[in-house]
Amino acid sequence: MIVKHLEEIIGANDDIDTPTWNSRRLLLKKENMGFSLHDTVIKAGTETFIWYKNHVEAVYCIEGEGEIEVIGGETYRIKPGMMYALDGHEKHYLRAKSDMRMVCVFNPPLTGREVHDEEGVYPLLQE
Ligand code: 9YT
């Protein structure tokens, strides 16, 4: 069984900070669960273009407010209790009005080092 606490991840290796989001990675590929699990803060006032070309992702908002605009599709309000699942590799903009705390699950699991490239894509990394 695996037990971790957010406090031990904050500031350590699996805490990835970028100008628009901060992802605290609780489970990664190395844990062999078949998915990765992240506690992510999308920073207030930011917009991020994202395209998970190689992954599916489910996102569950537990704090904060903002929106997701699916390119060529709809814009949905994000607030606590809202979940979205990118089952079609949708290109999207994520905008945070306030700090949004999101629980994210990725399949295939991230290895831990990924940040978005210039296309908004996470590459498929091998460990
Ligand atoms: C919700 C979302 O896509 N945020 C960007 C960061 C990503 N979820 C991650 O690596 O935790």
Short mmCIF file of N, CA and C and ligand atoms in Angstrom, two decimals:
data_model
loop_
_atom_site.label_atom_id
_atom_site.label_comp_id
_atom_site.label_asym_id
_atom_site.label_seq_id
_atom_site.Cartn_x
_atom_site.Cartn_y
_atom_site.Cartn_z
N MET A 1 0.84 -1.19 0.00
CA MET A 1 0.00 0.00 0.00
C MET A 1 0.88 1.25 0.00
N ILE A 2 0.38 2.27 -0.64
CA ILE A 2 1.15 3.52 -0.75
C ILE A 2 0.43 4.59 0.05
N VAL A 3 1.15 5.27 0.92
CA VAL A 3 0.55 6.39 1.66
C VAL A 3 1.47 7.59 1.51
N LYS A 4 0.90 8.73 1.12
CA LYS A 4 1.68 9.97 1.01
C LYS A 4 0.85 11.09 1.58
N HIS A 5 1.52 12.17 1.95
CA HIS A 5 0.82 13.37 2.41
C HIS A 5 1.28 14.54 1.55
N LEU A 6 0.35 15.42 1.24
CA LEU A 6 0.68 16.58 0.41
C LEU A 6 1.87 17.36 0.99
N GLU A 7 1.92 17.48 2.31
CA GLU A 7 3.01 18.28 2.93
C GLU A 7 4.40 17.76 2.56
N GLU A 8 4.53 16.44 2.38
CA GLU A 8 5.86 15.90 2.08
C GLU A 8 6.22 16.07 0.60
N ILE A 9 5.22 16.34 -0.24
CA ILE A 9 5.48 16.53 -1.68
C ILE A 9 5.80 18.00 -1.97
N ILE A 10 5.14 18.91 -1.25
CA ILE A 10 5.35 20.34 -1.48
C ILE A 10 6.83 20.69 -1.29
N GLY A 11 7.41 21.30 -2.31
CA GLY A 11 8.81 21.73 -2.25
C GLY A 11 9.80 20.62 -2.58
N ALA A 12 9.34 19.40 -2.80
CA ALA A 12 10.25 18.29 -3.12
C ALA A 12 10.21 18.01 -4.63
N ASN A 13 10.81 16.89 -5.05
CA ASN A 13 10.98 16.53 -6.47
C ASN A 13 9.70 16.50 -7.29
N ASP A 14 8.64 15.99 -6.71
CA ASP A 14 7.41 15.79 -7.47
C ASP A 14 6.47 16.98 -7.37
N ASP A 15 7.02 18.13 -6.99
CA ASP A 15 6.28 19.40 -6.96
C ASP A 15 6.79 20.22 -8.14
N ILE A 16 5.96 20.34 -9.18
CA ILE A 16 6.38 21.02 -10.41
C ILE A 16 5.67 22.38 -10.48
N ASP A 17 6.50 23.44 -10.51
CA ASP A 17 5.93 24.79 -10.51
C ASP A 17 6.20 25.46 -11.85
N THR A 18 5.18 26.03 -12.46
CA THR A 18 5.33 26.76 -13.72
C THR A 18 4.69 28.14 -13.51
N PRO A 19 4.82 29.04 -14.49
CA PRO A 19 4.22 30.37 -14.29
C PRO A 19 2.70 30.33 -14.11
N THR A 20 2.02 29.32 -14.66
CA THR A 20 0.55 29.33 -14.59
C THR A 20 -0.03 28.23 -13.70
N TRP A 21 0.74 27.21 -13.37
CA TRP A 21 0.21 26.16 -12.50
C TRP A 21 1.31 25.52 -11.66
N ASN A 22 0.86 24.91 -10.59
CA ASN A 22 1.76 24.23 -9.66
C ASN A 22 1.16 22.84 -9.41
N SER A 23 1.88 21.82 -9.85
CA SER A 23 1.34 20.46 -9.79
C SER A 23 2.10 19.62 -8.76
N ARG A 24 1.37 19.16 -7.76
CA ARG A 24 1.97 18.32 -6.73
C ARG A 24 1.56 16.89 -7.06
N ARG A 25 2.54 16.09 -7.49
CA ARG A 25 2.24 14.80 -8.08
C ARG A 25 2.29 13.70 -7.02
N LEU A 26 1.12 13.18 -6.74
CA LEU A 26 0.96 12.22 -5.63
C LEU A 26 1.27 10.79 -6.07
N LEU A 27 0.84 10.45 -7.29
CA LEU A 27 1.13 9.12 -7.84
C LEU A 27 1.65 9.31 -9.25
N LEU A 28 2.71 8.60 -9.59
CA LEU A 28 3.32 8.70 -10.91
C LEU A 28 3.50 7.29 -11.49
N LYS A 29 4.05 7.25 -12.69
CA LYS A 29 4.23 5.96 -13.38
C LYS A 29 4.97 4.94 -12.50
N LYS A 30 5.97 5.45 -11.77
CA LYS A 30 6.80 4.55 -10.96
C LYS A 30 6.01 3.79 -9.89
N GLU A 31 4.83 4.29 -9.54
CA GLU A 31 4.02 3.60 -8.53
C GLU A 31 3.17 2.47 -9.14
N ASN A 32 3.23 2.35 -10.49
CA ASN A 32 2.56 1.22 -11.17
C ASN A 32 1.06 1.09 -10.89
N MET A 33 0.37 2.22 -10.84
CA MET A 33 -1.08 2.17 -10.63
C MET A 33 -1.85 2.23 -11.96
N GLY A 34 -1.14 2.53 -13.04
CA GLY A 34 -1.81 2.65 -14.33
C GLY A 34 -2.34 4.04 -14.61
N PHE A 35 -2.21 4.92 -13.64
CA PHE A 35 -2.62 6.33 -13.82
C PHE A 35 -1.72 7.17 -12.92
N SER A 36 -1.73 8.49 -13.15
CA SER A 36 -1.06 9.37 -12.18
C SER A 36 -2.12 10.29 -11.57
N LEU A 37 -1.83 10.76 -10.37
CA LEU A 37 -2.79 11.54 -9.57
C LEU A 37 -2.08 12.79 -9.06
N HIS A 38 -2.68 13.93 -9.33
CA HIS A 38 -2.02 15.20 -9.03
C HIS A 38 -2.96 16.13 -8.27
N ASP A 39 -2.40 16.89 -7.36
CA ASP A 39 -3.12 17.99 -6.70
C ASP A 39 -2.52 19.26 -7.28
N THR A 40 -3.29 19.92 -8.14
CA THR A 40 -2.75 21.02 -8.94
C THR A 40 -3.43 22.34 -8.58
N VAL A 41 -2.63 23.40 -8.50
CA VAL A 41 -3.20 24.74 -8.33
C VAL A 41 -2.99 25.50 -9.64
N ILE A 42 -4.09 25.93 -10.24
CA ILE A 42 -4.02 26.79 -11.43
C ILE A 42 -4.04 28.23 -10.89
N LYS A 43 -3.01 28.99 -11.22
CA LYS A 43 -2.82 30.28 -10.55
C LYS A 43 -3.82 31.35 -11.01
N ALA A 44 -4.30 32.11 -10.04
CA ALA A 44 -5.30 33.16 -10.28
C ALA A 44 -4.84 34.10 -11.38
N GLY A 45 -5.75 34.45 -12.29
CA GLY A 45 -5.47 35.45 -13.32
C GLY A 45 -4.71 34.90 -14.52
N THR A 46 -4.47 33.58 -14.56
CA THR A 46 -3.68 33.03 -15.67
C THR A 46 -4.56 32.33 -16.70
N GLU A 47 -3.97 32.19 -17.90
CA GLU A 47 -4.58 31.42 -18.98
C GLU A 47 -3.52 30.45 -19.48
N THR A 48 -3.88 29.19 -19.64
CA THR A 48 -2.93 28.18 -20.15
C THR A 48 -3.56 27.47 -21.33
N PHE A 49 -2.81 27.40 -22.43
CA PHE A 49 -3.25 26.58 -23.56
C PHE A 49 -2.73 25.16 -23.34
N ILE A 50 -3.63 24.20 -23.48
CA ILE A 50 -3.26 22.81 -23.18
C ILE A 50 -3.80 21.88 -24.27
N TRP A 51 -2.96 20.95 -24.66
CA TRP A 51 -3.39 19.89 -25.57
C TRP A 51 -2.72 18.59 -25.14
N TYR A 52 -3.49 17.73 -24.49
CA TYR A 52 -2.95 16.44 -24.08
C TYR A 52 -3.10 15.44 -25.21
N LYS A 53 -2.21 15.61 -26.18
CA LYS A 53 -2.25 14.79 -27.39
C LYS A 53 -2.05 13.31 -27.06
N ASN A 54 -1.25 13.06 -26.02
CA ASN A 54 -0.84 11.67 -25.71
C ASN A 54 -1.53 11.08 -24.48
N HIS A 55 -2.40 11.83 -23.86
CA HIS A 55 -2.99 11.39 -22.59
C HIS A 55 -4.49 11.68 -22.57
N VAL A 56 -5.23 10.93 -21.73
CA VAL A 56 -6.55 11.38 -21.31
C VAL A 56 -6.40 11.90 -19.88
N GLU A 57 -7.23 12.87 -19.53
CA GLU A 57 -7.13 13.48 -18.21
C GLU A 57 -8.54 13.74 -17.66
N ALA A 58 -8.73 13.43 -16.39
CA ALA A 58 -9.94 13.84 -15.68
C ALA A 58 -9.53 14.87 -14.63
N VAL A 59 -10.35 15.90 -14.48
CA VAL A 59 -10.02 17.01 -13.58
C VAL A 59 -11.23 17.31 -12.69
N TYR A 60 -11.00 17.34 -11.40
CA TYR A 60 -12.09 17.61 -10.45
C TYR A 60 -11.71 18.84 -9.62
N CYS A 61 -12.53 19.89 -9.73
CA CYS A 61 -12.23 21.14 -9.02
C CYS A 61 -12.72 21.05 -7.57
N ILE A 62 -11.82 21.35 -6.64
CA ILE A 62 -12.23 21.34 -5.22
C ILE A 62 -12.16 22.73 -4.58
N GLU A 63 -11.47 23.68 -5.25
CA GLU A 63 -11.44 25.06 -4.73
C GLU A 63 -11.28 26.02 -5.90
N GLY A 64 -11.85 27.22 -5.78
CA GLY A 64 -11.60 28.28 -6.75
C GLY A 64 -12.57 28.28 -7.92
N GLU A 65 -12.39 29.30 -8.78
CA GLU A 65 -13.30 29.47 -9.92
C GLU A 65 -12.56 29.88 -11.17
N GLY A 66 -13.11 29.46 -12.29
CA GLY A 66 -12.53 29.83 -13.58
C GLY A 66 -13.35 29.24 -14.70
N GLU A 67 -12.68 28.97 -15.82
CA GLU A 67 -13.40 28.38 -16.96
C GLU A 67 -12.46 27.57 -17.82
N ILE A 68 -13.08 26.66 -18.57
CA ILE A 68 -12.36 25.93 -19.61
C ILE A 68 -13.05 26.21 -20.93
N GLU A 69 -12.26 26.65 -21.91
CA GLU A 69 -12.78 26.87 -23.26
C GLU A 69 -12.22 25.78 -24.16
N VAL A 70 -13.10 24.97 -24.68
CA VAL A 70 -12.69 23.94 -25.64
C VAL A 70 -12.58 24.61 -27.00
N ILE A 71 -11.44 24.50 -27.63
CA ILE A 71 -11.24 25.19 -28.90
C ILE A 71 -12.16 24.55 -29.96
N GLY A 72 -12.96 25.40 -30.57
CA GLY A 72 -13.94 24.93 -31.53
C GLY A 72 -15.18 24.36 -30.86
N GLY A 73 -15.31 24.58 -29.55
CA GLY A 73 -16.45 24.02 -28.81
C GLY A 73 -16.95 25.00 -27.76
N GLU A 74 -17.42 24.45 -26.66
CA GLU A 74 -18.05 25.28 -25.64
C GLU A 74 -17.07 25.77 -24.59
N THR A 75 -17.56 26.77 -23.81
CA THR A 75 -16.83 27.24 -22.63
C THR A 75 -17.66 26.84 -21.41
N TYR A 76 -17.00 26.23 -20.43
CA TYR A 76 -17.70 25.76 -19.24
C TYR A 76 -17.13 26.45 -18.02
N ARG A 77 -18.02 26.83 -17.11
CA ARG A 77 -17.60 27.44 -15.87
C ARG A 77 -17.04 26.36 -14.95
N ILE A 78 -15.94 26.68 -14.29
CA ILE A 78 -15.34 25.75 -13.33
C ILE A 78 -15.56 26.29 -11.94
N LYS A 79 -16.07 25.46 -11.05
CA LYS A 79 -16.23 25.82 -9.64
C LYS A 79 -16.15 24.53 -8.83
N PRO A 80 -16.05 24.61 -7.52
CA PRO A 80 -15.90 23.38 -6.73
C PRO A 80 -17.04 22.40 -7.02
N GLY A 81 -16.68 21.14 -7.24
CA GLY A 81 -17.65 20.11 -7.56
C GLY A 81 -17.78 19.85 -9.05
N MET A 82 -17.18 20.72 -9.88
CA MET A 82 -17.23 20.52 -11.33
C MET A 82 -16.10 19.57 -11.74
N MET A 83 -16.43 18.62 -12.58
CA MET A 83 -15.46 17.67 -13.12
C MET A 83 -15.51 17.73 -14.63
N TYR A 84 -14.32 17.73 -15.26
CA TYR A 84 -14.33 17.52 -16.71
C TYR A 84 -13.32 16.43 -17.05
N ALA A 85 -13.62 15.72 -18.12
CA ALA A 85 -12.76 14.63 -18.56
C ALA A 85 -12.46 14.84 -20.04
N LEU A 86 -11.19 14.93 -20.36
CA LEU A 86 -10.75 15.16 -21.73
C LEU A 86 -10.56 13.79 -22.38
N ASP A 87 -11.70 13.22 -22.85
CA ASP A 87 -11.64 11.88 -23.43
C ASP A 87 -11.38 11.92 -24.93
N GLY A 88 -11.31 13.14 -25.48
CA GLY A 88 -11.11 13.27 -26.93
C GLY A 88 -9.88 14.11 -27.26
N HIS A 89 -8.93 14.20 -26.33
CA HIS A 89 -7.70 14.98 -26.55
C HIS A 89 -8.02 16.40 -26.99
N GLU A 90 -9.04 17.00 -26.39
CA GLU A 90 -9.48 18.33 -26.79
C GLU A 90 -8.42 19.39 -26.49
N LYS A 91 -8.19 20.24 -27.47
CA LYS A 91 -7.34 21.42 -27.22
C LYS A 91 -8.18 22.41 -26.44
N HIS A 92 -7.57 23.05 -25.45
CA HIS A 92 -8.39 23.94 -24.61
C HIS A 92 -7.57 25.03 -23.95
N TYR A 93 -8.29 26.05 -23.51
CA TYR A 93 -7.71 27.09 -22.66
C TYR A 93 -8.27 26.91 -21.27
N LEU A 94 -7.40 26.99 -20.29
CA LEU A 94 -7.81 26.93 -18.90
C LEU A 94 -7.54 28.31 -18.30
N ARG A 95 -8.59 28.91 -17.75
CA ARG A 95 -8.45 30.26 -17.18
C ARG A 95 -8.92 30.23 -15.73
N ALA A 96 -8.10 30.82 -14.87
CA ALA A 96 -8.42 30.84 -13.44
C ALA A 96 -8.75 32.26 -13.01
N LYS A 97 -9.94 32.42 -12.42
CA LYS A 97 -10.32 33.72 -11.86
C LYS A 97 -9.65 33.88 -10.51
N SER A 98 -9.75 32.82 -9.71
CA SER A 98 -9.04 32.74 -8.44
C SER A 98 -8.16 31.49 -8.50
N ASP A 99 -7.30 31.27 -7.52
CA ASP A 99 -6.52 30.03 -7.50
C ASP A 99 -7.50 28.86 -7.55
N MET A 100 -7.32 27.98 -8.52
CA MET A 100 -8.22 26.82 -8.63
C MET A 100 -7.44 25.58 -8.24
N ARG A 101 -7.96 24.87 -7.27
CA ARG A 101 -7.30 23.62 -6.84
C ARG A 101 -8.01 22.46 -7.52
N MET A 102 -7.25 21.71 -8.28
CA MET A 102 -7.81 20.66 -9.13
C MET A 102 -7.14 19.33 -8.83
N VAL A 103 -7.95 18.30 -8.68
CA VAL A 103 -7.42 16.94 -8.56
C VAL A 103 -7.44 16.35 -9.97
N CYS A 104 -6.27 15.96 -10.47
CA CYS A 104 -6.14 15.51 -11.86
C CYS A 104 -5.66 14.07 -11.91
N VAL A 105 -6.24 13.31 -12.84
CA VAL A 105 -5.82 11.92 -13.07
C VAL A 105 -5.44 11.78 -14.55
N PHE A 106 -4.28 11.20 -14.80
CA PHE A 106 -3.80 11.02 -16.17
C PHE A 106 -3.61 9.56 -16.51
N ASN A 107 -4.00 9.21 -17.73
CA ASN A 107 -3.71 7.90 -18.28
C ASN A 107 -3.20 8.12 -19.71
N PRO A 108 -2.03 7.61 -20.11
CA PRO A 108 -1.07 6.91 -19.28
C PRO A 108 -0.51 7.82 -18.19
N PRO A 109 0.01 7.23 -17.13
CA PRO A 109 0.52 8.05 -16.02
C PRO A 109 1.71 8.90 -16.43
N LEU A 110 1.80 10.08 -15.85
CA LEU A 110 3.00 10.89 -16.07
C LEU A 110 4.17 10.27 -15.31
N THR A 111 5.37 10.52 -15.83
CA THR A 111 6.56 10.02 -15.13
C THR A 111 7.00 10.97 -14.04
N GLY A 112 6.56 12.25 -14.16
CA GLY A 112 6.90 13.22 -13.11
C GLY A 112 7.59 14.46 -13.61
N ARG A 113 8.23 14.39 -14.77
CA ARG A 113 9.03 15.53 -15.21
C ARG A 113 8.30 16.43 -16.20
N GLU A 114 7.12 16.02 -16.64
CA GLU A 114 6.47 16.71 -17.74
C GLU A 114 6.02 18.13 -17.39
N VAL A 115 6.34 19.05 -18.30
CA VAL A 115 5.66 20.34 -18.36
C VAL A 115 5.22 20.51 -19.82
N HIS A 116 4.28 21.41 -20.05
CA HIS A 116 3.77 21.55 -21.42
C HIS A 116 4.86 22.09 -22.34
N ASP A 117 4.94 21.56 -23.56
CA ASP A 117 5.87 22.13 -24.53
C ASP A 117 5.18 23.29 -25.25
N GLU A 118 5.81 23.79 -26.30
CA GLU A 118 5.29 24.99 -26.96
C GLU A 118 3.95 24.71 -27.64
N GLU A 119 3.60 23.44 -27.83
CA GLU A 119 2.27 23.10 -28.40
C GLU A 119 1.24 22.86 -27.30
N GLY A 120 1.62 23.04 -26.05
CA GLY A 120 0.71 22.74 -24.97
C GLY A 120 0.60 21.25 -24.70
N VAL A 121 1.59 20.50 -25.18
CA VAL A 121 1.53 19.04 -25.13
C VAL A 121 2.46 18.52 -24.04
N TYR A 122 2.06 17.44 -23.39
CA TYR A 122 2.99 16.68 -22.56
C TYR A 122 3.56 15.58 -23.42
N PRO A 123 4.88 15.50 -23.56
CA PRO A 123 5.43 14.39 -24.33
C PRO A 123 5.23 13.09 -23.58
N LEU A 124 5.33 11.97 -24.29
CA LEU A 124 5.32 10.67 -23.62
C LEU A 124 6.76 10.40 -23.21
N LEU A 125 7.05 10.47 -21.94
CA LEU A 125 8.43 10.30 -21.47
C LEU A 125 8.63 8.87 -21.00
N GLN A 126 9.80 8.36 -21.25
CA GLN A 126 10.20 7.07 -20.68
C GLN A 126 11.05 7.37 -19.46
N GLU A 127 10.91 6.53 -18.45
CA GLU A 127 11.71 6.77 -17.24
C GLU A 127 13.17 6.38 -17.47
C1 9YT B 1 -5.87 20.92 -15.06
C2 9YT B 1 -4.61 20.89 -15.82
O1 9YT B 1 -4.52 20.35 -16.89
N1 9YT B 1 -3.59 21.52 -15.24
C3 9YT B 1 -2.28 21.57 -15.79
C4 9YT B 1 -1.32 20.76 -14.95
C5 9YT B 1 -1.56 19.28 -15.01
N2 9YT B 1 -2.87 18.89 -14.63
C6 9YT B 1 -0.58 18.56 -14.12
O2 9YT B 1 0.51 18.23 -14.60
O3 9YT B 1 -0.91 18.32 -12.97
#
